[in-house]
mmCIF file of C-alpha atoms in Angstrom:
data_model
loop_
_atom_site.group_PDB
_atom_site.id
_atom_site.type_symbol
_atom_site.label_atom_id
_atom_site.label_comp_id
_atom_site.label_asym_id
_atom_site.label_seq_id
_atom_site.Cartn_x
_atom_site.Cartn_y
_atom_site.Cartn_z
ATOM 1 C CA MET J 1 39.317 20.917 -35.936
ATOM 2 C CA ARG J 2 40.092 18.295 -33.596
ATOM 3 C CA TYR J 3 37.957 15.638 -31.824
ATOM 4 C CA ALA J 4 37.476 12.714 -29.841
ATOM 5 C CA LEU J 5 36.109 9.588 -30.329
ATOM 6 C CA PRO J 6 34.857 7.340 -27.566
ATOM 7 C CA SER J 7 33.386 4.045 -28.612
ATOM 8 C CA CYS J 8 30.569 2.497 -25.936
ATOM 9 C CA PRO J 9 32.074 0.946 -23.754
ATOM 10 C CA VAL J 10 33.995 3.794 -24.340
ATOM 11 C CA ALA J 11 36.951 3.565 -26.651
ATOM 12 C CA TYR J 12 37.903 6.858 -27.007
ATOM 13 C CA PHE J 13 39.446 8.408 -30.767
ATOM 14 C CA TRP J 14 40.804 11.713 -31.306
ATOM 15 C CA HIS J 15 40.137 13.203 -34.611
ATOM 16 C CA ALA J 16 42.579 14.721 -36.912
ATOM 17 C CA THR J 17 41.440 17.818 -38.948
ATOM 18 C CA LYS J 18 38.800 17.568 -41.066
ATOM 19 C CA SER J 19 41.335 18.047 -43.902
ATOM 20 C CA LEU J 20 42.023 14.341 -42.875
ATOM 21 C CA PHE J 21 38.536 13.291 -43.889
ATOM 22 C CA ARG J 22 38.899 10.474 -46.824
ATOM 23 C CA LYS J 23 42.626 11.429 -47.025
ATOM 24 C CA PRO J 24 44.026 9.133 -50.315
ATOM 25 C CA ASP J 25 46.435 6.776 -49.245
ATOM 26 C CA SER J 26 49.514 9.160 -50.228
ATOM 27 C CA GLN J 27 47.997 11.685 -47.523
ATOM 28 C CA LEU J 28 48.114 9.192 -44.947
ATOM 29 C CA VAL J 29 50.061 9.245 -41.937
ATOM 30 C CA ARG J 30 53.356 6.114 -42.091
ATOM 31 C CA PHE J 31 54.401 3.952 -39.174
ATOM 32 C CA ASN J 32 57.276 2.061 -38.742
ATOM 33 C CA ASN J 33 55.622 -1.226 -38.119
ATOM 34 C CA SER J 34 59.072 -2.867 -37.862
ATOM 35 C CA ASN J 35 60.797 -0.951 -34.817
ATOM 36 C CA PHE J 36 58.330 -1.519 -32.176
ATOM 37 C CA LYS J 37 59.295 -3.254 -28.908
ATOM 38 C CA ILE J 38 57.162 -7.015 -28.937
ATOM 39 C CA LEU J 39 55.784 -7.994 -25.379
ATOM 40 C CA PRO J 40 55.673 -11.052 -23.962
ATOM 41 C CA SER J 41 51.895 -12.473 -24.650
ATOM 42 C CA ASP J 42 51.150 -13.490 -21.025
ATOM 43 C CA GLN J 43 52.710 -9.920 -19.719
ATOM 44 C CA GLN J 44 49.070 -7.782 -18.989
ATOM 45 C CA ILE J 45 49.505 -3.784 -19.888
ATOM 46 C CA GLU J 46 47.254 -1.416 -18.868
ATOM 47 C CA GLU J 47 43.501 -2.076 -19.790
ATOM 48 C CA GLU J 48 44.420 -6.076 -20.143
ATOM 49 C CA VAL J 49 44.395 -6.184 -16.502
ATOM 50 C CA HIS J 50 40.502 -5.374 -16.081
ATOM 51 C CA ASP J 51 38.694 -8.847 -16.821
ATOM 52 C CA ASN J 52 36.628 -7.310 -19.291
ATOM 53 C CA THR J 53 39.179 -7.233 -21.463
ATOM 54 C CA THR J 54 38.872 -10.880 -22.473
ATOM 55 C CA LYS J 55 35.493 -10.527 -22.675
ATOM 56 C CA GLY J 56 35.283 -8.673 -25.563
ATOM 57 C CA ARG J 57 34.814 -5.157 -24.314
ATOM 58 C CA TYR J 58 37.637 -3.250 -25.921
ATOM 59 C CA TYR J 59 37.443 -2.602 -29.807
ATOM 60 C CA PRO J 60 40.760 -4.150 -30.708
ATOM 61 C CA VAL J 61 42.656 -1.114 -32.381
ATOM 62 C CA GLN J 62 45.969 -0.879 -34.050
ATOM 63 C CA ILE J 63 48.283 2.377 -34.868
ATOM 64 C CA GLY J 64 48.050 3.094 -38.213
ATOM 65 C CA ASP J 65 44.247 1.118 -38.708
ATOM 66 C CA VAL J 66 41.811 3.593 -41.308
ATOM 67 C CA ILE J 67 38.510 3.128 -39.683
ATOM 68 C CA ASN J 68 35.119 3.871 -42.345
ATOM 69 C CA GLU J 69 38.114 4.619 -45.296
ATOM 70 C CA LYS J 70 37.979 7.858 -42.962
ATOM 71 C CA TYR J 71 39.535 8.121 -39.949
ATOM 72 C CA GLN J 72 43.078 7.215 -39.535
ATOM 73 C CA VAL J 73 44.382 5.708 -35.678
ATOM 74 C CA LEU J 74 47.276 7.548 -34.807
ATOM 75 C CA GLY J 75 48.331 6.602 -31.264
ATOM 76 C CA LYS J 76 47.326 5.749 -27.883
ATOM 77 C CA LEU J 77 46.614 7.773 -25.397
ATOM 78 C CA GLY J 78 45.620 6.235 -22.242
ATOM 79 C CA TYR J 79 42.840 3.566 -20.850
ATOM 80 C CA SER J 80 40.562 3.150 -18.231
ATOM 81 C CA LEU J 81 38.266 0.551 -16.741
ATOM 82 C CA GLY J 82 35.667 1.216 -19.018
ATOM 83 C CA SER J 83 37.873 2.619 -21.996
ATOM 84 C CA THR J 84 40.781 2.718 -24.071
ATOM 85 C CA VAL J 85 41.749 6.351 -25.094
ATOM 86 C CA TRP J 86 43.378 7.081 -29.030
ATOM 87 C CA LEU J 87 44.174 10.050 -30.803
ATOM 88 C CA ALA J 88 42.983 9.362 -34.691
ATOM 89 C CA ASN J 89 42.053 11.276 -37.459
ATOM 90 C CA GLU J 90 29.524 9.263 -36.045
ATOM 91 C CA LEU J 91 31.481 6.460 -36.152
ATOM 92 C CA SER J 92 30.339 3.198 -35.033
ATOM 93 C CA MET J 93 33.089 0.430 -35.553
ATOM 94 C CA GLN J 94 31.870 -3.626 -35.956
ATOM 95 C CA GLY J 95 34.427 -5.411 -33.810
ATOM 96 C CA PRO J 96 34.611 -9.205 -32.794
ATOM 97 C CA ASN J 97 32.593 -9.224 -30.718
ATOM 98 C CA GLY J 98 29.951 -6.782 -31.666
ATOM 99 C CA GLU J 99 29.191 -3.367 -32.785
ATOM 100 C CA HIS J 100 31.014 -0.575 -31.010
ATOM 101 C CA HIS J 101 29.125 2.939 -31.020
ATOM 102 C CA CYS J 102 31.278 6.072 -30.322
ATOM 103 C CA LEU J 103 30.497 9.634 -29.678
ATOM 104 C CA VAL J 104 32.707 12.698 -30.741
ATOM 105 C CA TYR J 105 34.333 15.517 -28.457
ATOM 106 C CA GLU J 106 36.903 17.859 -28.392
ATOM 107 C CA PRO J 107 40.770 16.733 -27.292
ATOM 108 C CA MET J 108 41.506 16.844 -24.133
ATOM 109 C CA LEU J 109 44.403 16.765 -21.584
ATOM 110 C CA GLU J 110 45.238 14.967 -18.563
ATOM 111 C CA SER J 111 42.679 14.513 -16.056
ATOM 112 C CA VAL J 112 42.025 16.214 -12.863
ATOM 113 C CA ARG J 113 43.496 13.756 -10.872
ATOM 114 C CA GLU J 114 46.615 13.377 -12.702
ATOM 115 C CA LEU J 115 46.755 17.004 -11.670
ATOM 116 C CA LEU J 116 46.711 16.343 -8.443
ATOM 117 C CA TYR J 117 49.144 14.053 -8.087
ATOM 118 C CA ARG J 118 51.771 16.314 -9.944
ATOM 119 C CA ASN J 119 51.091 19.187 -7.076
ATOM 120 C CA PRO J 120 53.583 18.401 -4.495
ATOM 121 C CA SER J 121 51.359 19.438 -1.651
ATOM 122 C CA GLY J 122 48.625 16.497 -2.992
ATOM 123 C CA ARG J 123 45.977 18.962 -3.015
ATOM 124 C CA PHE J 124 44.759 22.266 -4.793
ATOM 125 C CA THR J 125 44.933 25.825 -3.889
ATOM 126 C CA GLU J 126 41.728 27.405 -2.666
ATOM 127 C CA ASP J 127 41.464 29.479 -6.112
ATOM 128 C CA LEU J 128 42.115 26.211 -8.320
ATOM 129 C CA LEU J 129 39.580 24.086 -6.089
ATOM 130 C CA ARG J 130 36.776 27.111 -6.811
ATOM 131 C CA VAL J 131 37.350 26.893 -10.127
ATOM 132 C CA PHE J 132 37.001 23.421 -10.526
ATOM 133 C CA LEU J 133 33.835 23.550 -8.950
ATOM 134 C CA GLN J 134 31.825 25.978 -10.512
ATOM 135 C CA ILE J 135 33.011 24.415 -14.080
ATOM 136 C CA LEU J 136 31.839 20.899 -12.490
ATOM 137 C CA LEU J 137 28.593 22.377 -10.984
ATOM 138 C CA PHE J 138 28.112 24.048 -14.457
ATOM 139 C CA ALA J 139 28.372 20.860 -16.578
ATOM 140 C CA LEU J 140 25.939 19.037 -14.124
ATOM 141 C CA ASP J 141 23.657 21.404 -14.514
ATOM 142 C CA TYR J 142 23.552 21.288 -18.056
ATOM 143 C CA LEU J 143 23.325 17.516 -18.147
ATOM 144 C CA HIS J 144 20.073 17.680 -15.541
ATOM 145 C CA THR J 145 18.548 21.112 -17.194
ATOM 146 C CA ASP J 146 18.936 20.495 -20.770
ATOM 147 C CA ALA J 147 20.114 16.993 -21.179
ATOM 148 C CA HIS J 148 18.045 15.275 -19.029
ATOM 149 C CA LEU J 149 20.528 12.744 -17.918
ATOM 150 C CA ILE J 150 21.431 11.951 -14.257
ATOM 151 C CA HIS J 151 25.567 11.431 -13.947
ATOM 152 C CA THR J 152 25.506 8.371 -11.476
ATOM 153 C CA GLY J 153 29.683 7.972 -11.385
ATOM 154 C CA LYS J 154 31.950 9.567 -8.761
ATOM 155 C CA LEU J 155 33.031 12.362 -9.698
ATOM 156 C CA TRP J 156 35.241 13.485 -6.914
ATOM 157 C CA PRO J 157 37.776 12.720 -5.437
ATOM 158 C CA PHE J 158 38.591 10.013 -8.217
ATOM 159 C CA ALA J 159 38.432 12.663 -10.975
ATOM 160 C CA PHE J 160 39.937 10.550 -13.624
ATOM 161 C CA ASN J 161 36.964 11.465 -15.624
ATOM 162 C CA ILE J 162 37.016 15.034 -15.594
ATOM 163 C CA LEU J 163 39.864 15.949 -18.278
ATOM 164 C CA LEU J 164 41.525 19.505 -18.756
ATOM 165 C CA GLY J 165 41.560 21.270 -21.936
ATOM 166 C CA ILE J 166 44.474 21.922 -24.250
ATOM 167 C CA GLY J 167 45.729 25.274 -24.481
ATOM 168 C CA ASP J 168 48.062 24.485 -27.209
ATOM 169 C CA LYS J 169 47.700 22.570 -30.032
ATOM 170 C CA SER J 170 50.880 22.051 -31.409
ATOM 171 C CA ILE J 171 51.252 19.255 -28.632
ATOM 172 C CA ILE J 172 48.962 16.545 -30.610
ATOM 173 C CA GLN J 173 51.127 17.192 -33.714
ATOM 174 C CA LYS J 174 54.449 16.296 -31.204
ATOM 175 C CA PHE J 175 52.446 13.486 -30.095
ATOM 176 C CA VAL J 176 52.402 11.778 -33.597
ATOM 177 C CA GLU J 177 55.424 12.172 -34.673
ATOM 178 C CA ALA J 178 56.817 10.950 -31.314
ATOM 179 C CA GLU J 179 54.727 7.679 -32.385
ATOM 180 C CA GLN J 180 56.557 8.035 -35.712
ATOM 181 C CA ARG J 181 59.892 8.086 -34.361
ATOM 182 C CA ASN J 182 59.359 5.593 -31.443
ATOM 183 C CA PRO J 183 56.655 3.093 -31.854
ATOM 184 C CA SER J 184 54.597 1.941 -29.093
ATOM 185 C CA PRO J 185 55.138 -1.672 -28.008
ATOM 186 C CA ARG J 186 53.070 -4.004 -29.055
ATOM 187 C CA LYS J 187 51.716 -7.621 -29.224
ATOM 188 C CA ASP J 188 53.196 -10.728 -31.338
ATOM 189 C CA ILE J 189 50.703 -12.253 -33.486
ATOM 190 C CA TRP J 190 52.206 -15.715 -32.866
ATOM 191 C CA ASP J 191 52.141 -15.218 -28.741
ATOM 192 C CA LEU J 192 48.771 -14.170 -29.070
ATOM 193 C CA SER J 193 48.174 -17.212 -30.914
ATOM 194 C CA GLN J 194 50.175 -19.550 -29.692
ATOM 195 C CA GLY J 195 50.708 -18.478 -25.894
ATOM 196 C CA LYS J 196 54.520 -18.805 -26.424
ATOM 197 C CA HIS J 197 57.538 -16.737 -28.132
ATOM 198 C CA LEU J 198 58.662 -17.788 -31.861
ATOM 199 C CA PHE J 199 61.957 -16.441 -30.873
ATOM 200 C CA TYR J 200 63.478 -16.421 -27.602
ATOM 201 C CA GLY J 201 66.504 -15.796 -28.073
ATOM 202 C CA ARG J 202 68.016 -17.218 -24.609
ATOM 203 C CA ASP J 203 72.320 -17.185 -25.058
ATOM 204 C CA PRO J 204 73.198 -20.962 -24.485
ATOM 205 C CA LYS J 205 76.490 -19.106 -22.652
ATOM 206 C CA GLU J 206 75.142 -16.132 -21.062
ATOM 207 C CA GLU J 207 72.148 -17.854 -19.756
ATOM 208 C CA LYS J 208 70.325 -14.840 -20.570
ATOM 209 C CA TYR J 209 68.709 -12.942 -23.582
ATOM 210 C CA MET J 210 70.695 -11.657 -26.493
ATOM 211 C CA THR J 211 71.152 -10.434 -29.639
ATOM 212 C CA ARG J 212 73.080 -12.860 -31.400
ATOM 213 C CA ALA J 213 71.203 -15.979 -29.511
ATOM 214 C CA HIS J 214 67.803 -14.112 -30.644
ATOM 215 C CA LEU J 215 69.520 -13.824 -34.456
ATOM 216 C CA ALA J 216 70.365 -17.708 -34.471
ATOM 217 C CA ASP J 217 66.536 -18.525 -33.721
ATOM 218 C CA MET J 218 65.414 -16.504 -36.578
ATOM 219 C CA ILE J 219 68.445 -18.239 -39.119
ATOM 220 C CA ALA J 220 67.067 -21.516 -37.664
ATOM 221 C CA LEU J 221 63.806 -20.873 -38.883
ATOM 222 C CA MET J 222 64.787 -18.603 -41.757
ATOM 223 C CA GLY J 223 67.785 -19.519 -43.105
ATOM 224 C CA PRO J 224 70.808 -17.162 -43.461
ATOM 225 C CA PRO J 225 69.744 -13.324 -44.132
ATOM 226 C CA PRO J 226 70.425 -12.185 -47.954
ATOM 227 C CA PRO J 227 73.659 -10.581 -48.545
ATOM 228 C CA GLU J 228 72.317 -7.463 -49.596
ATOM 229 C CA LEU J 229 71.034 -7.205 -45.750
ATOM 230 C CA LEU J 230 73.840 -7.866 -44.388
ATOM 231 C CA LYS J 231 75.566 -5.400 -45.987
ATOM 232 C CA VAL J 232 73.586 -2.293 -45.021
ATOM 233 C CA GLY J 233 73.648 -4.245 -40.987
ATOM 234 C CA LYS J 234 75.544 -1.814 -38.576
ATOM 235 C CA ARG J 235 76.269 -4.841 -36.266
ATOM 236 C CA THR J 236 76.749 -7.669 -39.321
ATOM 237 C CA ALA J 237 80.665 -7.583 -38.270
ATOM 238 C CA GLU J 238 79.590 -9.034 -34.951
ATOM 239 C CA SER J 239 77.901 -12.135 -36.174
ATOM 240 C CA PHE J 240 78.791 -12.869 -39.596
ATOM 241 C CA ASP J 241 81.945 -12.666 -41.575
ATOM 242 C CA LYS J 242 82.422 -10.905 -45.453
ATOM 243 C CA ASP J 243 81.151 -13.846 -47.185
ATOM 244 C CA GLY J 244 78.314 -14.122 -44.965
ATOM 245 C CA GLY J 245 79.247 -16.715 -42.232
ATOM 246 C CA TRP J 246 78.244 -17.524 -39.005
ATOM 247 C CA ILE J 247 80.691 -16.442 -36.708
ATOM 248 C CA ALA J 248 79.313 -15.782 -33.537
ATOM 249 C CA GLU J 249 80.462 -17.777 -29.928
ATOM 250 C CA ILE J 250 77.332 -19.376 -30.226
ATOM 251 C CA PRO J 251 75.772 -22.332 -32.608
ATOM 252 C CA VAL J 252 72.659 -22.145 -34.587
ATOM 253 C CA PRO J 253 69.993 -24.035 -33.469
ATOM 254 C CA ALA J 254 69.006 -27.222 -35.575
ATOM 255 C CA ARG J 255 66.626 -25.835 -38.699
ATOM 256 C CA THR J 256 63.479 -25.930 -37.641
ATOM 257 C CA SER J 257 59.986 -24.203 -39.324
ATOM 258 C CA LEU J 258 56.343 -22.786 -38.520
ATOM 259 C CA GLU J 259 54.426 -25.797 -39.270
ATOM 260 C CA GLU J 260 56.831 -27.547 -36.395
ATOM 261 C CA SER J 261 56.126 -24.397 -34.334
ATOM 262 C CA GLU J 262 52.412 -24.019 -34.453
ATOM 263 C CA GLU J 263 50.576 -26.171 -31.958
ATOM 264 C CA ASN J 264 46.924 -24.943 -31.981
ATOM 265 C CA LEU J 265 45.144 -25.290 -35.146
ATOM 266 C CA GLU J 266 44.340 -27.931 -37.429
ATOM 267 C CA GLY J 267 43.374 -28.284 -40.944
ATOM 268 C CA SER J 268 42.525 -25.613 -43.136
ATOM 269 C CA ASN J 269 42.577 -22.659 -40.531
ATOM 270 C CA LYS J 270 46.254 -23.962 -39.510
ATOM 271 C CA GLU J 271 47.092 -23.950 -43.513
ATOM 272 C CA ALA J 272 45.826 -19.793 -43.692
ATOM 273 C CA PHE J 273 46.887 -19.113 -40.408
ATOM 274 C CA LEU J 274 50.820 -20.097 -41.299
ATOM 275 C CA LYS J 275 50.598 -18.953 -44.740
ATOM 276 C CA PHE J 276 50.029 -15.516 -43.388
ATOM 277 C CA MET J 277 52.410 -15.725 -41.150
ATOM 278 C CA ARG J 278 54.939 -16.882 -43.431
ATOM 279 C CA LYS J 279 54.169 -13.326 -45.665
ATOM 280 C CA MET J 280 55.948 -11.612 -42.187
ATOM 281 C CA VAL J 281 58.452 -14.228 -40.970
ATOM 282 C CA GLN J 282 61.138 -13.835 -43.679
ATOM 283 C CA TRP J 283 64.347 -11.363 -44.239
ATOM 284 C CA ARG J 284 61.826 -9.459 -46.270
ATOM 285 C CA PRO J 285 58.301 -9.271 -45.720
ATOM 286 C CA VAL J 286 55.856 -9.632 -48.492
ATOM 287 C CA HIS J 287 53.834 -6.359 -48.372
#
């Protein structure tokens, strides 16, 4: 049985089946953490357009995270003003800005508002509207009569918080598989810390981003890629000769280092951050 787990303020998670509880590492879903698109740190997306993001309102979830040694985050489903929605495998999480409490829900599909927008007429039929109103009134009656709660938010026509049930549960597995094949875009740790890119990839001849310029930037920082890596590259011949020499039509920039590029930290904090970054910023990252 699957569930959704929202934090408060509402960060939603969806459980995987009970068979996923306390899975050993060998049974965790494996995600490709080297094939996702990196977004600029100053590009606001989804919930980041709300001021609450910078105030620590949202728990910083990462796809693939295992929470409390029990629940694995499988993918992001959506967001709203006070929530982010995630698919995941009693939960209270300690985030960098305090505790986030979570509730358990059955997994749901799109909102009533999204369904309305998909209707070419921009409205519901009389029969469909009647069913929605009946279900809505039943839910409100339960809140008032049994739970002794009063819903103070807007329900209609701003029905983004009224969700539809999932008829075919197989779509959840298809969602997870799609995330494994095509990872969601993410923001780079370096960008978030420094407010700038580590590699810009701006081609000096074309005056725009190009793969060869990005590769040249990487060589300036990390040195030439190892021969065994070049041998398996599908586009190696575009930039390297058979001996691993650089043959692209632009020069490799002057040699640089992480120490020279890092500008915001000092002392032991800078040393620890650079040590962490060095494990990742190399041709064969350290696991």
